[in-house]
CSV table of C-alpha atoms in Angstrom, one decimal:
chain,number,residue,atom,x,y,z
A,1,UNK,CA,92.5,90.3,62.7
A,2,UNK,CA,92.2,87.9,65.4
A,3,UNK,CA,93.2,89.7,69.1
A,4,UNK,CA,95.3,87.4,71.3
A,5,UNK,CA,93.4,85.3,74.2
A,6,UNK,CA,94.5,87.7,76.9
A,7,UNK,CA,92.1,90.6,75.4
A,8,UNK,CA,89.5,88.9,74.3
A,9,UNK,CA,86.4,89.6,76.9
A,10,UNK,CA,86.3,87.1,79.6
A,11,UNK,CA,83.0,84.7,79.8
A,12,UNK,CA,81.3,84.1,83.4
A,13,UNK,CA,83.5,81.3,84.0
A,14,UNK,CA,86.7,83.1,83.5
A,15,UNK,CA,85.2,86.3,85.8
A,16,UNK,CA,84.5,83.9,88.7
A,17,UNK,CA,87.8,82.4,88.6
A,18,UNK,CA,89.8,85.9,88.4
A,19,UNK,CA,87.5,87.1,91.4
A,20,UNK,CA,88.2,84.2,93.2
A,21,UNK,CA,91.7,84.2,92.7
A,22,UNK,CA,92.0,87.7,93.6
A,23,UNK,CA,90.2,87.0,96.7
A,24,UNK,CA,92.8,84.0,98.0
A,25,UNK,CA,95.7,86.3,97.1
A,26,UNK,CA,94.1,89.3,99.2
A,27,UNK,CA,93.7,87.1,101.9
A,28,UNK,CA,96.9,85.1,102.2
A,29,UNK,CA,98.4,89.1,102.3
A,30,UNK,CA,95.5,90.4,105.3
A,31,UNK,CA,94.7,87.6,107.6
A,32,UNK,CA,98.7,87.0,108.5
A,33,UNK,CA,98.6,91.2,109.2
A,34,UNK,CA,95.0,90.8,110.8
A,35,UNK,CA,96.3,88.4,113.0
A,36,UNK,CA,99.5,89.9,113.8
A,37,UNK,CA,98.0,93.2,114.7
A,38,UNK,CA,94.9,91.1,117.1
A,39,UNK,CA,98.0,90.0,118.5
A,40,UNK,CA,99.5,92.7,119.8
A,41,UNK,CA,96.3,94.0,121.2
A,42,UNK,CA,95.2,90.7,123.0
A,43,UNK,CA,95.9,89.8,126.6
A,44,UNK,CA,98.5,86.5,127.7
A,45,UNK,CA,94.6,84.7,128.2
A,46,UNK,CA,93.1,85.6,124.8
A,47,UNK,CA,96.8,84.1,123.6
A,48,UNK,CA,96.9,81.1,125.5
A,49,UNK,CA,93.0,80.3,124.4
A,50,UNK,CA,94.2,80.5,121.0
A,51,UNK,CA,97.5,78.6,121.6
A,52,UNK,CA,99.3,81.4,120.1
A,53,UNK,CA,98.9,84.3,117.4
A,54,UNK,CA,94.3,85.1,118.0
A,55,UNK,CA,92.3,85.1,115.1
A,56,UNK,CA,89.3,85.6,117.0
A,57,UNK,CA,89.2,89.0,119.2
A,58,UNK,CA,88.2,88.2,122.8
A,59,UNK,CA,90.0,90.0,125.1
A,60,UNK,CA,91.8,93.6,124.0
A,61,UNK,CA,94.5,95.5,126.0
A,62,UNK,CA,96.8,98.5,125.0
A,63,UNK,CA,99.2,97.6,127.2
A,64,UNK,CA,102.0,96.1,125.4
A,65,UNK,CA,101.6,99.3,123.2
A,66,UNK,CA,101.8,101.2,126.4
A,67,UNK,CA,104.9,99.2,127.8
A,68,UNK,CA,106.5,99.8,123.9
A,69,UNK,CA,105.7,103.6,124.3
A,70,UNK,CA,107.4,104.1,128.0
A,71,UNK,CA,110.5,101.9,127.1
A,72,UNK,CA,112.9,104.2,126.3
A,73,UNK,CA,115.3,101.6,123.8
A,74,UNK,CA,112.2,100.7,121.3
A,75,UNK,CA,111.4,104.7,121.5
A,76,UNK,CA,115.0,105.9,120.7
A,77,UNK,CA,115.1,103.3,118.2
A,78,UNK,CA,111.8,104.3,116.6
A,79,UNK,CA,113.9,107.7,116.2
A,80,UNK,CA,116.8,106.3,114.9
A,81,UNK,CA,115.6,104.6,111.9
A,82,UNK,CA,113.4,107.7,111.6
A,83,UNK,CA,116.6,109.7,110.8
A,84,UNK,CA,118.7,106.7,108.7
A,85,UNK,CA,115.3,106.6,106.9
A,86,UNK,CA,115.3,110.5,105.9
A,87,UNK,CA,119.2,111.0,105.6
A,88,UNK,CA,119.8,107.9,104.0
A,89,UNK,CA,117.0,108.4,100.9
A,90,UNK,CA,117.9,112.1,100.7
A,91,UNK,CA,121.4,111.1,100.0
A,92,UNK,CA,120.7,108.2,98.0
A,93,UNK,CA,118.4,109.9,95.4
A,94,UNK,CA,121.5,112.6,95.2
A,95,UNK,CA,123.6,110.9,94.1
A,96,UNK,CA,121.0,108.1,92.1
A,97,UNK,CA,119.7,111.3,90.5
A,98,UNK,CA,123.5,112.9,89.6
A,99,UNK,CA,124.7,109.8,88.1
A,100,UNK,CA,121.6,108.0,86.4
A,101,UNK,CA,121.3,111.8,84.7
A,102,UNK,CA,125.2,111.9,83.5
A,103,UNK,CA,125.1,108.4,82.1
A,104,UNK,CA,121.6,109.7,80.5
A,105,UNK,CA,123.7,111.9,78.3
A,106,UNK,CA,125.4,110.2,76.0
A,107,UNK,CA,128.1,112.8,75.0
A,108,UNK,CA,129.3,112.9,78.9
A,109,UNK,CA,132.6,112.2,79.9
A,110,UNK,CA,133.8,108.4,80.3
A,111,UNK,CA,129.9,107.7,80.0
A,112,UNK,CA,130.3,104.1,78.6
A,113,UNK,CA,133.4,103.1,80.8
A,114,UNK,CA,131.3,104.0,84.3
A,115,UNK,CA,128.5,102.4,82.8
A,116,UNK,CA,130.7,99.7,82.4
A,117,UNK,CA,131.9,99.4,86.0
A,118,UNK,CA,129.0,100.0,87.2
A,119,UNK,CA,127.3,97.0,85.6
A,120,UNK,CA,130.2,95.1,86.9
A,121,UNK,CA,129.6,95.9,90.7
A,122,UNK,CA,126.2,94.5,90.1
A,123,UNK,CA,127.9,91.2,89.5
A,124,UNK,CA,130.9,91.1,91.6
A,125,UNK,CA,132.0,92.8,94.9
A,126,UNK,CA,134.7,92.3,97.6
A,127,UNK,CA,132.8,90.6,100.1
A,128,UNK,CA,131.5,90.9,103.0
A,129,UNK,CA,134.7,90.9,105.8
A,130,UNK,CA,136.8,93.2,103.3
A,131,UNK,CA,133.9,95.8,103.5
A,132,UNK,CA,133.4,95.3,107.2
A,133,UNK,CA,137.5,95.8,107.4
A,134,UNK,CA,137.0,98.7,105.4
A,135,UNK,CA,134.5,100.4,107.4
A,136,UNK,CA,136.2,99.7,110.3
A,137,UNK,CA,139.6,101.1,109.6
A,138,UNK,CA,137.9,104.5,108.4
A,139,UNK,CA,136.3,104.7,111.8
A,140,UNK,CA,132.9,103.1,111.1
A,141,UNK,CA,132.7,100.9,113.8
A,142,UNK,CA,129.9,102.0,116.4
A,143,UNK,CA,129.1,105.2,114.0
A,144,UNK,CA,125.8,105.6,112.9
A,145,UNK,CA,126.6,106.8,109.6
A,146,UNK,CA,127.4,102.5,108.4
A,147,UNK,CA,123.8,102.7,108.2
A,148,UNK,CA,123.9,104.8,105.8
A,149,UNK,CA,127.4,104.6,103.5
A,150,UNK,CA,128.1,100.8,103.1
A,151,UNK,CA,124.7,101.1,101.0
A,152,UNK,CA,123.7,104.4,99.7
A,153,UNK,CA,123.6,103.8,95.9
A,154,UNK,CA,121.5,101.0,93.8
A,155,UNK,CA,123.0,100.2,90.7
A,156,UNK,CA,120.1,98.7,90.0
A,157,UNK,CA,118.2,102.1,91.0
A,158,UNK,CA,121.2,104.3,89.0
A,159,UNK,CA,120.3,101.7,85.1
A,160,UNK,CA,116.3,102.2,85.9
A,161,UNK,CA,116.6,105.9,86.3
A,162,UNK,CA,119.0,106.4,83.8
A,163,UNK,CA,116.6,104.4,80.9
A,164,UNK,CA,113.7,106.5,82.0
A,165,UNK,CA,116.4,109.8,81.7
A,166,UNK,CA,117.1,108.5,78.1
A,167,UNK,CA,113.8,108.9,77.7
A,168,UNK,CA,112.9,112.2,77.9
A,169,UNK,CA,112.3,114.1,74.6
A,170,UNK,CA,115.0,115.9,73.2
A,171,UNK,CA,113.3,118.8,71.6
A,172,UNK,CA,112.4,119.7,75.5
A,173,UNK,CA,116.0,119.7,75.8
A,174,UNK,CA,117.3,121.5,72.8
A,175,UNK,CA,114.5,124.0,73.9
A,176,UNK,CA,116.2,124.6,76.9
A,177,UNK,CA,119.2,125.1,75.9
A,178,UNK,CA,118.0,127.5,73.1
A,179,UNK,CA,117.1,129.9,76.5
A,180,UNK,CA,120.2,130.0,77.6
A,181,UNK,CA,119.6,126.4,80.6
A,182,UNK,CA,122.5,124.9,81.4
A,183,UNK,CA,122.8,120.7,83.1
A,184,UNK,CA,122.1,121.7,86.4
A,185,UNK,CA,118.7,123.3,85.2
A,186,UNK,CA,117.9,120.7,82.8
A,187,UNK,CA,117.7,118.5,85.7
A,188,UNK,CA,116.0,120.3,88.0
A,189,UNK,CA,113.5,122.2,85.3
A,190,UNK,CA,113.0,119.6,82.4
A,191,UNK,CA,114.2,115.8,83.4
A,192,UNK,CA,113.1,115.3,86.6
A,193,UNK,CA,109.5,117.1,86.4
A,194,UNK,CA,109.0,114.8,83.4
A,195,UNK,CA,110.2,111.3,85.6
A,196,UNK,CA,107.9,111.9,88.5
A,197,UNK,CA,106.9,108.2,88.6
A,198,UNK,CA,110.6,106.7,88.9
A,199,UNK,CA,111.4,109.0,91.0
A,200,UNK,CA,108.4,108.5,93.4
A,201,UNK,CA,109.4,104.8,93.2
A,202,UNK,CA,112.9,104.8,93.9
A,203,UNK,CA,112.8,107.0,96.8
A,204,UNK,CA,110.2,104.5,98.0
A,205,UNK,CA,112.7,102.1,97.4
A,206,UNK,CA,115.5,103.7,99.2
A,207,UNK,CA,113.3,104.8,102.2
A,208,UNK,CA,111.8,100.6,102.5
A,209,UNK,CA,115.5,100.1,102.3
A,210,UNK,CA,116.5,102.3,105.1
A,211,UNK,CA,113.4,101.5,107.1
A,212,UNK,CA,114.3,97.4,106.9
A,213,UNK,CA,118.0,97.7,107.2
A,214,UNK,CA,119.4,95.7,110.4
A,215,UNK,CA,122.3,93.5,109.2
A,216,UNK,CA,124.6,97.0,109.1
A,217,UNK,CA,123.7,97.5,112.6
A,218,UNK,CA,124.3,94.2,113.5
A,219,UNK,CA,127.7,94.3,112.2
A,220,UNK,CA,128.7,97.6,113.0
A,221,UNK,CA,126.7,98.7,116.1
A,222,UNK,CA,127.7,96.5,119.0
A,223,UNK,CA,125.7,99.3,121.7
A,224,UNK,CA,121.7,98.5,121.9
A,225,UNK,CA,121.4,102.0,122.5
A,226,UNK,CA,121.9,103.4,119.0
A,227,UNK,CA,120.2,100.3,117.0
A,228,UNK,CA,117.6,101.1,114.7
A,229,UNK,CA,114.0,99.6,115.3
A,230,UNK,CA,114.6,96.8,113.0
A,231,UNK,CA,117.4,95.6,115.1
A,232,UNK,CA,115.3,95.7,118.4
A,233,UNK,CA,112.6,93.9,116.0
A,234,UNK,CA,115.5,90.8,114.9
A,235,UNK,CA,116.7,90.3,118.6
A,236,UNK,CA,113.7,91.1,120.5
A,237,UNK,CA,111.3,89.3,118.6
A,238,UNK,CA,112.9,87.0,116.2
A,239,UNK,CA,115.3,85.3,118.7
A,240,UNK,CA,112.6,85.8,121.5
A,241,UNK,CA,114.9,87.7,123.5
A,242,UNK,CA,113.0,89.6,126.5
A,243,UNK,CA,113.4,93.6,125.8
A,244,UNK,CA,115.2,95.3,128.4
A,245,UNK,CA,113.6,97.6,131.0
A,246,UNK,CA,110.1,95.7,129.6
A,247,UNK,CA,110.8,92.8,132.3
A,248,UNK,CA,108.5,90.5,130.5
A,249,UNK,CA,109.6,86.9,130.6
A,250,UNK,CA,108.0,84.5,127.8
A,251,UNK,CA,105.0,84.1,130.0
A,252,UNK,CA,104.7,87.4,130.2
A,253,UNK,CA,103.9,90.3,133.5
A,254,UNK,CA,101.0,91.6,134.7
A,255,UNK,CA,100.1,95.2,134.4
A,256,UNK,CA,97.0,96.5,136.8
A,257,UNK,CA,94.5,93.3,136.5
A,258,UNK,CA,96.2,92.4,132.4
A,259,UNK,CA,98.9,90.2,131.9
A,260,UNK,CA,101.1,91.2,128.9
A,261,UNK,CA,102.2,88.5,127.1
A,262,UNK,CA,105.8,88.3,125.4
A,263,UNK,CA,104.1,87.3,122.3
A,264,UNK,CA,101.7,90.4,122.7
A,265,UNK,CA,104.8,92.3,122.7
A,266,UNK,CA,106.5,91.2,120.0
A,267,UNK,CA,103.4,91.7,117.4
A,268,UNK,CA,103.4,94.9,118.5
A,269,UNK,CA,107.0,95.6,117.7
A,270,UNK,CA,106.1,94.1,114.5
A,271,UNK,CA,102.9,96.2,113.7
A,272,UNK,CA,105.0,99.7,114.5
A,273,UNK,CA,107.7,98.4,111.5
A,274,UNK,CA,105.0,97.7,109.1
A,275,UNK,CA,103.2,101.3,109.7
A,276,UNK,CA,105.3,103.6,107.9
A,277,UNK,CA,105.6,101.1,104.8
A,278,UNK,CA,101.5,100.7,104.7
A,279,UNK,CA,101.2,104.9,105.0
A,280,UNK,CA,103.6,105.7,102.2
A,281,UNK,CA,102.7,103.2,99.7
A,282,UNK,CA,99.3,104.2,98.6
A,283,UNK,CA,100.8,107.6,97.9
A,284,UNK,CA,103.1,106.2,95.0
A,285,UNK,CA,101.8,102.8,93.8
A,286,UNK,CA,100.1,104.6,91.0
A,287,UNK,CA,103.7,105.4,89.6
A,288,UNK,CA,105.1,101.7,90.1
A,289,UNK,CA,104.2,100.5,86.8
A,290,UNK,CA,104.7,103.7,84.6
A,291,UNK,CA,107.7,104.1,86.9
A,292,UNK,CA,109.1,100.6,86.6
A,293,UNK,CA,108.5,99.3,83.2
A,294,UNK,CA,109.3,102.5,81.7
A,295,UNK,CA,112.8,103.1,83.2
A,296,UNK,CA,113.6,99.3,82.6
A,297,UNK,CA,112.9,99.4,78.9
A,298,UNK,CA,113.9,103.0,77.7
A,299,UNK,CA,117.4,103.3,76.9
């Protein structure tokens, strides 16, 4: 029998091409995060040589890194999205976990009626001003808890988690209920030590979630002071808005015999948002495709 073209063994030609290919992709990902990082360690001169983001290291400063570091908004907000990051993925793989595990079990109460619903909701909602006047009339407005609420569950995350649930073999099950296990252990002893890999993705899911939220803040948080870092990121950096207490103006201050440079600045903002997200991911991109494909098609 004849294997398909994609596993037959590829011929010198087709290894150059994949190698090369490989190689674009991998650099249209690092040179824009090579360059943003130079950036933020470059001086307003170095910029202004290379008429905007460097490519080409010539002169390095730590200084808008130091200026970041004593500002006391971008620090507080460094530790705000810290805590929405935890809190919010804690309580979103709750209740992901609780209800992907009772729609799992297909004898469960109302099981294909939620289901139902919750298939709808992927499709339709209310909108965005009846959820802000929602929020708003329970007390939401300036709270830092509608970075959390508005969107704590996935139904998208609750159907993956649920297929790979349905997956798990029932004579593991039946075992434990043979000695005497109830749901509750189920969960916790057989079903979730056997789904590692979604689990490891969908928490990285929540937490990049958390981590990248700013549209809640900017429609529910009108005081700077309790924005997340992502906020300080949109306004500071996207609308090239000078950060307060910095008192760098677009052509930037000097600090000792260094200018900082606005643009230094805001590459560094940039580079502290993309840290967390380039620690965690090595850590769980071994489960992505187990975790993924698996949970997508089981069930």
């Amino acid at each position: 029998m004849t294997a398909p073209v994609w596993e037959e063994p590829l011929g010198p030609v087709g290894k150059a091409g994949k190698g090369i290919t490989l190689f674009l992709v991998v650099a249209v990902i690092l040179v824009p995060l090579y360059s943003i990082v130079l950036t933020s360690f470059s001086t307003q001169a170095a910029i202004n040589e290379a008429g905007g983001l460097v490519t080409v290291p010539t002169e390095l400063t730590v200084e808008a890194y130091r200026q970041i570091f004593t500002n006391q908004l971008v620090t507080h907000s460094l530790l705000v999205s810290l805590a929405i990051t935890a809190v919010g993925t804690a309580l979103s793989m709750v209740v992901t976990v609780l209800c992907a595990y009772g729609l799992s079990r297909h004898g469960s109460l109302g099981h294909r009626g939620i289901l139902l619903f919750l298939v709808v909701t992927m499709f339709f909602s209310g909108g965005l001003i009846p959820t802000f006047l929602v929020v708003t009339s329970l007390g939401g407005y300036g709270e830092y808890w509608t970075m959390i609420l508005p969107s704590a569950v996935s139904v998208f995350n609750i159907l993956v988690m649920r297929g790979f649930f349905s997956g798990t073999a029932p004579e593991l099950i039946d075992a434990a209920r043979m000695d005497g296990a109830g749901e509750w252990r189920i969960l916790w002893s057989v079903v979730l030590p056997t789904s590692r890999a979604v689990t490891a993705v969908i928490t990285l899911f929540y937490a990049v979630g958390y981590w990248n939220s700013f549209f809640n803040a900017l429609l529910y948080l009108p005081d700077n002071g309790k924005w997340p870092l992502q906020m300080i990121l949109y306004t500071y950096t996207l609308q090239g808005s000078s950060m307060p207490g910095g008192g760098v103006t677009g052509t930037g201050q000097y600090a000792g015999h260094q200018q900082i440079a606005q643009l230094s600045l805001q590459m560094a903002v940039v580079t502290l948002t993309l840290i967390p997200i380039v620690v965690a991911y090595p850590f769980v991109q071994r489960h992505f495709t187990k975790g993924m494909l698996t949970g997508a098609i089981k069930g």
